[in-house]
PDB file of C-alpha atoms and ligand atoms in Angstrom:
ATOM      1  CA  MET G  29       0.067  -0.066   0.088  1.00 48.00           C
ATOM      2  CA  GLY G  30       1.288   3.519  -0.754  1.00 57.00           C
ATOM      3  CA  GLN G  31       0.834   6.648   0.971  1.00 63.00           C
ATOM      4  CA  PRO G  32      -2.419   7.665   1.723  1.00 71.00           C
ATOM      5  CA  GLN G  33      -3.544  10.083  -1.020  1.00 81.00           C
ATOM      6  CA  ILE G  34      -4.655  13.848  -0.051  1.00 93.00           C
ATOM      7  CA  LEU G  35      -8.120  14.680  -0.756  1.00 97.00           C
ATOM      8  CA  THR G  36      -8.996  18.340  -0.459  1.00 98.00           C
ATOM      9  CA  GLY G  37     -12.860  17.479  -0.750  1.00 97.00           C
ATOM     10  CA  THR G  38     -13.187  20.514  -3.277  1.00 98.00           C
ATOM     11  CA  GLU G  39     -14.870  19.357  -6.630  1.00 98.00           C
ATOM     12  CA  ARG G  40     -13.655  21.230  -9.839  1.00 97.00           C
ATOM     13  CA  ARG G  41     -16.395  22.053 -11.958  1.00 96.00           C
ATOM     14  CA  PHE G  42     -15.764  22.415 -15.991  1.00 96.00           C
ATOM     15  CA  ALA G  43     -17.831  23.618 -18.913  1.00 97.00           C
ATOM     16  CA  GLU G  44     -20.455  21.888 -21.273  1.00 96.00           C
ATOM     17  CA  SER G  45     -18.061  22.724 -23.919  1.00 97.00           C
ATOM     18  CA  ASP G  46     -14.842  21.228 -22.664  1.00 98.00           C
ATOM     19  CA  VAL G  47     -13.882  17.854 -23.811  1.00 98.00           C
ATOM     20  CA  ILE G  48     -11.367  15.793 -21.715  1.00 98.00           C
ATOM     21  CA  VAL G  49      -9.257  13.551 -24.169  1.00 98.00           C
ATOM     22  CA  SER G  50      -6.554  10.827 -23.500  1.00 98.00           C
ATOM     23  CA  LYS G  51      -5.189   8.069 -25.120  1.00 98.00           C
ATOM     24  CA  THR G  52      -3.473   4.738 -23.855  1.00 98.00           C
ATOM     25  CA  ASP G  53      -1.459   1.685 -24.877  1.00 98.00           C
ATOM     26  CA  THR G  54      -3.398  -1.579 -24.487  1.00 97.00           C
ATOM     27  CA  ARG G  55      -2.167  -1.841 -20.722  1.00 97.00           C
ATOM     28  CA  GLY G  56      -3.745   1.598 -20.005  1.00 98.00           C
ATOM     29  CA  VAL G  57      -0.347   3.547 -20.076  1.00 98.00           C
ATOM     30  CA  ILE G  58      -1.086   7.382 -21.087  1.00 98.00           C
ATOM     31  CA  THR G  59       0.284   8.051 -24.450  1.00 98.00           C
ATOM     32  CA  TYR G  60      -1.672  11.200 -25.248  1.00 98.00           C
ATOM     33  CA  VAL G  61      -3.604  13.747 -23.193  1.00 98.00           C
ATOM     34  CA  ASN G  62      -5.071  16.990 -24.608  1.00 98.00           C
ATOM     35  CA  ARG G  63      -4.825  20.657 -22.942  1.00 98.00           C
ATOM     36  CA  THR G  64      -8.131  20.575 -21.209  1.00 98.00           C
ATOM     37  CA  PHE G  65      -7.171  17.196 -19.666  1.00 98.00           C
ATOM     38  CA  MET G  66      -3.843  18.861 -18.012  1.00 98.00           C
ATOM     39  CA  LYS G  67      -6.018  22.145 -17.226  1.00 98.00           C
ATOM     40  CA  ILE G  68      -8.587  20.187 -15.129  1.00 98.00           C
ATOM     41  CA  SER G  69      -6.588  17.431 -13.951  1.00 98.00           C
ATOM     42  CA  GLY G  70      -3.533  20.109 -12.978  1.00 98.00           C
ATOM     43  CA  TYR G  71      -1.096  17.473 -14.351  1.00 98.00           C
ATOM     44  CA  ALA G  72       1.598  18.793 -16.834  1.00 98.00           C
ATOM     45  CA  GLU G  73       1.864  16.550 -19.690  1.00 98.00           C
ATOM     46  CA  ALA G  74       5.176  15.244 -18.547  1.00 98.00           C
ATOM     47  CA  ASP G  75       3.598  14.205 -15.251  1.00 97.00           C
ATOM     48  CA  LEU G  76       1.314  12.074 -17.425  1.00 98.00           C
ATOM     49  CA  LEU G  77       2.754  10.710 -20.483  1.00 98.00           C
ATOM     50  CA  GLY G  78       4.179   7.099 -19.993  1.00 98.00           C
ATOM     51  CA  LYS G  79       2.192   6.829 -16.529  1.00 98.00           C
ATOM     52  CA  PRO G  80      -0.631   4.470 -15.828  1.00 98.00           C
ATOM     53  CA  HIS G  81      -4.195   5.825 -16.185  1.00 98.00           C
ATOM     54  CA  SER G  82      -4.745   5.093 -12.610  1.00 98.00           C
ATOM     55  CA  ILE G  83      -2.689   8.407 -11.593  1.00 97.00           C
ATOM     56  CA  LEU G  84      -6.038   9.890 -11.542  1.00 97.00           C
ATOM     57  CA  ARG G  85      -7.721   7.263  -9.453  1.00 97.00           C
ATOM     58  CA  HIS G  86      -9.761   8.470  -6.778  1.00 98.00           C
ATOM     59  CA  PRO G  87     -10.160   6.295  -3.845  1.00 96.00           C
ATOM     60  CA  GLU G  88     -13.876   6.568  -3.780  1.00 96.00           C
ATOM     61  CA  MET G  89     -14.206   4.953  -7.261  1.00 98.00           C
ATOM     62  CA  PRO G  90     -15.288   1.347  -6.756  1.00 98.00           C
ATOM     63  CA  ARG G  91     -13.136  -1.221  -8.521  1.00 97.00           C
ATOM     64  CA  ALA G  92     -16.193  -3.032 -10.034  1.00 98.00           C
ATOM     65  CA  VAL G  93     -16.507   0.259 -12.281  1.00 98.00           C
ATOM     66  CA  PHE G  94     -12.906  -0.418 -13.745  1.00 98.00           C
ATOM     67  CA  LYS G  95     -13.673  -4.067 -14.055  1.00 97.00           C
ATOM     68  CA  LEU G  96     -16.742  -3.508 -16.291  1.00 97.00           C
ATOM     69  CA  LEU G  97     -14.456  -0.924 -18.210  1.00 98.00           C
ATOM     70  CA  TRP G  98     -11.784  -3.187 -18.620  1.00 98.00           C
ATOM     71  CA  ASP G  99     -14.139  -6.104 -19.441  1.00 97.00           C
ATOM     72  CA  MET G 100     -16.035  -4.241 -22.251  1.00 97.00           C
ATOM     73  CA  LEU G 101     -12.776  -2.822 -23.800  1.00 97.00           C
ATOM     74  CA  GLY G 102     -11.153  -6.201 -23.840  1.00 96.00           C
ATOM     75  CA  ALA G 103     -14.418  -7.701 -25.945  1.00 96.00           C
ATOM     76  CA  GLY G 104     -13.565  -4.845 -28.389  1.00 95.00           C
ATOM     77  CA  ARG G 105     -16.459  -2.540 -27.156  1.00 97.00           C
ATOM     78  CA  GLU G 106     -17.056   0.954 -26.320  1.00 97.00           C
ATOM     79  CA  VAL G 107     -18.211   1.917 -22.749  1.00 98.00           C
ATOM     80  CA  PHE G 108     -19.821   4.960 -20.988  1.00 98.00           C
ATOM     81  CA  ALA G 109     -19.205   5.485 -17.538  1.00 98.00           C
ATOM     82  CA  TYR G 110     -19.418   7.931 -14.742  1.00 98.00           C
ATOM     83  CA  VAL G 111     -16.013   8.604 -13.051  1.00 98.00           C
ATOM     84  CA  VAL G 112     -14.668  10.721 -10.384  1.00 98.00           C
ATOM     85  CA  ASN G 113     -10.997  11.516 -10.970  1.00 98.00           C
ATOM     86  CA  ARG G 114      -8.614  13.068  -8.397  1.00 98.00           C
ATOM     87  CA  CYS G 115      -6.336  15.944  -9.176  1.00 98.00           C
ATOM     88  CA  LYS G 116      -2.772  16.407  -8.763  1.00 97.00           C
ATOM     89  CA  ASN G 117      -3.473  18.702  -5.571  1.00 97.00           C
ATOM     90  CA  GLY G 118      -6.325  16.484  -4.199  1.00 97.00           C
ATOM     91  CA  ASP G 119      -9.464  18.182  -5.812  1.00 98.00           C
ATOM     92  CA  HIS G 120     -11.803  15.981  -7.615  1.00 98.00           C
ATOM     93  CA  TYR G 121     -13.860  16.371 -10.905  1.00 98.00           C
ATOM     94  CA  TRP G 122     -16.846  13.990 -12.069  1.00 98.00           C
ATOM     95  CA  VAL G 123     -16.950  13.169 -15.801  1.00 98.00           C
ATOM     96  CA  PHE G 124     -19.167  11.099 -18.200  1.00 98.00           C
ATOM     97  CA  ALA G 125     -16.366   9.248 -20.002  1.00 98.00           C
ATOM     98  CA  HIS G 126     -16.766   7.420 -23.485  1.00 98.00           C
ATOM     99  CA  ALA G 127     -13.742   4.902 -23.988  1.00 98.00           C
ATOM    100  CA  THR G 128     -13.352   2.860 -27.092  1.00 98.00           C
ATOM    101  CA  PRO G 129     -10.545   0.469 -28.438  1.00 98.00           C
ATOM    102  CA  SER G 130      -8.222   2.144 -31.317  1.00 96.00           C
ATOM    103  CA  TYR G 131      -7.235  -0.172 -34.148  1.00 96.00           C
ATOM    104  CA  ASP G 132      -4.612  -0.293 -36.792  1.00 95.00           C
ATOM    105  CA  LYS G 133      -4.810  -0.842 -40.100  1.00 96.00           C
ATOM    106  CA  ALA G 134      -4.897  -4.633 -39.902  1.00 97.00           C
ATOM    107  CA  GLY G 135      -7.553  -4.428 -37.184  1.00 94.00           C
ATOM    108  CA  LYS G 136      -5.557  -5.027 -34.387  1.00 95.00           C
ATOM    109  CA  VAL G 137      -6.195  -3.230 -30.968  1.00 96.00           C
ATOM    110  CA  VAL G 138      -3.334  -0.894 -30.537  1.00 97.00           C
ATOM    111  CA  GLY G 139      -4.571   0.990 -27.549  1.00 98.00           C
ATOM    112  CA  TYR G 140      -7.749   2.858 -26.192  1.00 98.00           C
ATOM    113  CA  HIS G 141      -9.055   6.350 -26.442  1.00 98.00           C
ATOM    114  CA  SER G 142     -11.147   8.095 -23.866  1.00 98.00           C
ATOM    115  CA  PHE G 143     -13.671  11.533 -24.385  1.00 98.00           C
ATOM    116  CA  ARG G 144     -14.949  12.815 -21.307  1.00 98.00           C
ATOM    117  CA  ARG G 145     -17.888  15.485 -20.788  1.00 98.00           C
ATOM    118  CA  VAL G 146     -19.189  17.239 -17.973  1.00 98.00           C
ATOM    119  CA  PRO G 147     -21.728  14.885 -16.422  1.00 98.00           C
ATOM    120  CA  GLU G 148     -25.266  16.030 -15.695  1.00 97.00           C
ATOM    121  CA  ARG G 149     -25.298  16.855 -12.006  1.00 97.00           C
ATOM    122  CA  ARG G 150     -28.706  15.116 -11.247  1.00 97.00           C
ATOM    123  CA  ILE G 151     -27.630  11.994 -12.591  1.00 98.00           C
ATOM    124  CA  VAL G 152     -24.198  12.018 -10.262  1.00 98.00           C
ATOM    125  CA  ASP G 153     -26.116  13.218  -7.157  1.00 98.00           C
ATOM    126  CA  GLU G 154     -29.063  10.803  -7.242  1.00 97.00           C
ATOM    127  CA  THR G 155     -27.726   7.640  -8.876  1.00 97.00           C
ATOM    128  CA  ILE G 156     -24.289   7.380  -9.365  1.00 98.00           C
ATOM    129  CA  ALA G 157     -22.751   8.685  -6.431  1.00 98.00           C
ATOM    130  CA  PRO G 158     -25.191   6.624  -3.922  1.00 98.00           C
ATOM    131  CA  LEU G 159     -24.552   3.569  -6.123  1.00 98.00           C
ATOM    132  CA  TYR G 160     -20.762   4.020  -6.052  1.00 98.00           C
ATOM    133  CA  ARG G 161     -20.663   4.513  -2.204  1.00 98.00           C
ATOM    134  CA  GLN G 162     -22.657   1.118  -1.975  1.00 98.00           C
ATOM    135  CA  LEU G 163     -20.255  -0.724  -4.177  1.00 98.00           C
ATOM    136  CA  LEU G 164     -17.370   0.627  -2.385  1.00 98.00           C
ATOM    137  CA  ASP G 165     -19.096  -0.300   1.178  1.00 97.00           C
ATOM    138  CA  GLU G 166     -19.178  -3.721  -0.338  1.00 97.00           C
ATOM    139  CA  GLU G 167     -15.637  -4.077  -1.728  1.00 97.00           C
ATOM    140  CA  ARG G 168     -14.307  -2.828   1.748  1.00 96.00           C
ATOM    141  CA  ARG G 169     -16.433  -5.301   3.617  1.00 96.00           C
ATOM    142  CA  TYR G 170     -14.375  -8.276   2.379  1.00 96.00           C
ATOM    143  CA  PRO G 171     -10.720  -8.342   3.464  1.00 94.00           C
ATOM    144  CA  ASP G 172     -10.156 -10.569   0.386  1.00 96.00           C
ATOM    145  CA  ARG G 173      -9.884  -7.848  -2.450  1.00 95.00           C
ATOM    146  CA  LYS G 174     -11.015 -10.626  -4.894  1.00 96.00           C
ATOM    147  CA  GLU G 175     -14.040 -11.444  -3.151  1.00 97.00           C
ATOM    148  CA  GLY G 176     -14.965  -8.017  -2.351  1.00 97.00           C
ATOM    149  CA  LEU G 177     -14.835  -7.153  -6.346  1.00 97.00           C
ATOM    150  CA  GLU G 178     -16.852 -10.129  -7.092  1.00 97.00           C
ATOM    151  CA  ARG G 179     -19.441  -9.066  -4.679  1.00 97.00           C
ATOM    152  CA  SER G 180     -19.797  -5.528  -5.693  1.00 98.00           C
ATOM    153  CA  HIS G 181     -19.780  -6.760  -9.430  1.00 97.00           C
ATOM    154  CA  ARG G 182     -22.699  -8.938  -8.557  1.00 97.00           C
ATOM    155  CA  MET G 183     -24.650  -6.046  -7.001  1.00 97.00           C
ATOM    156  CA  VAL G 184     -24.049  -4.578 -10.542  1.00 97.00           C
ATOM    157  CA  ALA G 185     -25.316  -7.497 -12.098  1.00 97.00           C
ATOM    158  CA  ASP G 186     -28.346  -7.491  -9.754  1.00 97.00           C
ATOM    159  CA  LEU G 187     -29.114  -3.983 -10.307  1.00 97.00           C
ATOM    160  CA  LEU G 188     -29.344  -4.433 -13.970  1.00 97.00           C
ATOM    161  CA  ALA G 189     -31.193  -7.637 -13.843  1.00 97.00           C
ATOM    162  CA  SER G 190     -33.765  -6.139 -11.446  1.00 97.00           C
ATOM    163  CA  LYS G 191     -34.100  -3.020 -14.190  1.00 95.00           C
ATOM    164  CA  GLY G 192     -34.114  -5.868 -16.944  1.00 97.00           C
ATOM    165  CA  ALA G 193     -31.744  -3.667 -18.799  1.00 96.00           C
ATOM    166  CA  SER G 194     -28.172  -4.211 -20.274  1.00 96.00           C
ATOM    167  CA  TYR G 195     -25.516  -1.806 -18.844  1.00 96.00           C
ATOM    168  CA  ASP G 196     -25.711   0.518 -21.936  1.00 96.00           C
ATOM    169  CA  ARG G 197     -29.203   0.736 -21.851  1.00 96.00           C
ATOM    170  CA  TRP G 198     -29.473   1.433 -18.207  1.00 97.00           C
ATOM    171  CA  ILE G 199     -26.879   4.078 -18.222  1.00 97.00           C
ATOM    172  CA  PHE G 200     -28.629   5.914 -20.847  1.00 96.00           C
ATOM    173  CA  SER G 201     -31.963   5.718 -19.181  1.00 96.00           C
ATOM    174  CA  LEU G 202     -30.489   7.903 -16.083  1.00 96.00           C
TER     175      LEU G 202
HETATM  176  C1  FMN C 308      -8.674   4.795 -22.289  1.00 88.62           C
HETATM  177  C2  FMN C 308      -8.825   4.930 -20.735  1.00 88.62           C
HETATM  178  C3  FMN C 308      -9.016   5.843 -20.028  1.00 88.62           C
HETATM  179  C4  FMN C 308      -9.040   5.781 -18.550  1.00 88.62           C
HETATM  180  N1  FMN C 308      -9.240   6.869 -17.897  1.00 88.62           N
HETATM  181  C5  FMN C 308      -9.460   6.737 -16.299  1.00 88.62           C
HETATM  182  C6  FMN C 308      -9.698   7.877 -15.510  1.00 88.62           C
HETATM  183  O1  FMN C 308     -10.068   8.894 -16.176  1.00 88.62           O
HETATM  184  N2  FMN C 308      -9.555   7.715 -14.376  1.00 88.62           N
HETATM  185  C7  FMN C 308      -9.110   6.552 -13.723  1.00 88.62           C
HETATM  186  O2  FMN C 308      -9.243   6.596 -12.376  1.00 88.62           O
HETATM  187  N3  FMN C 308      -8.984   5.332 -14.385  1.00 88.62           N
HETATM  188  C8  FMN C 308      -9.317   5.487 -15.817  1.00 88.62           C
HETATM  189  N4  FMN C 308      -8.772   4.337 -16.664  1.00 88.62           N
HETATM  190  C9  FMN C 308      -8.726   3.072 -15.813  1.00 88.62           C
HETATM  191  C10 FMN C 308      -7.392   2.874 -15.434  1.00 88.62           C
HETATM  192  O3  FMN C 308      -6.559   2.278 -16.143  1.00 88.62           O
HETATM  193  C11 FMN C 308      -7.256   1.799 -14.069  1.00 88.62           C
HETATM  194  O4  FMN C 308      -7.905   0.597 -14.612  1.00 88.62           O
HETATM  195  C12 FMN C 308      -7.976   2.267 -12.962  1.00 88.62           C
HETATM  196  O5  FMN C 308      -7.705   3.540 -12.412  1.00 88.62           O
HETATM  197  C13 FMN C 308      -8.090   1.778 -11.600  1.00 88.62           C
HETATM  198  O6  FMN C 308      -6.581   1.287 -11.258  1.00 88.62           O
HETATM  199  P1  FMN C 308      -6.164   0.313 -10.140  1.00 88.62           P
HETATM  200  O7  FMN C 308      -6.772  -1.045 -10.922  1.00 88.62           O
HETATM  201  O8  FMN C 308      -4.749   0.253 -10.227  1.00 88.62           O
HETATM  202  O9  FMN C 308      -6.775   0.616  -8.977  1.00 88.62           O
HETATM  203  C14 FMN C 308      -8.847   4.500 -17.938  1.00 88.62           C
HETATM  204  C15 FMN C 308      -8.551   3.386 -18.767  1.00 88.62           C
HETATM  205  C16 FMN C 308      -8.512   3.680 -20.058  1.00 88.62           C
HETATM  206  C17 FMN C 308      -8.211   2.169 -21.033  1.00 88.62           C
END
């Protein structure tokens, strides 16, 4: 375990017109960031290029969400997800992210890219933040990390089953 990360509790908001862009290799190591990414996260390009994307990971993000992201990308699919990220100074910002595989001419996956927009406040406050809190609590309840992840993953599956919806349909129904 590393040092506990500083969190200020201050949320950074950004404009509807802002698009936060990054690209990674197949392991999630950052290969490109746009200026908006740097402005909002507070990191310089040199801090980010060559670093794992988890450099932004906020401790209140459930692991189940990242499992879903990687499972879908690994299956060659695009994925939409609400994510809270940690800025360099410990502030945080919520995004609605869209990630997709990037292909070379031969159709081989060479990495991933992601576009993030400002999320709808109502959806974060009423649905996503409370859900992520529950998933995180479930993950922390089990000393065995793997079991915690399995349990929270099951919570997501149960939620979708109760709505009778796929993940994609559910996220766009909010
Ligand atoms: C294209 C792409 C974009 C990503 N963007 C983020 C992000 O903005 N924030 C984040 O915490 N993780 C992001 N991830 C996921 C990270 O790679 C990682 O799985 C996650 O931070 C959990 O890290 P951990 O398993 O080390 O805890 C992204 C992954 C990809 C492929």
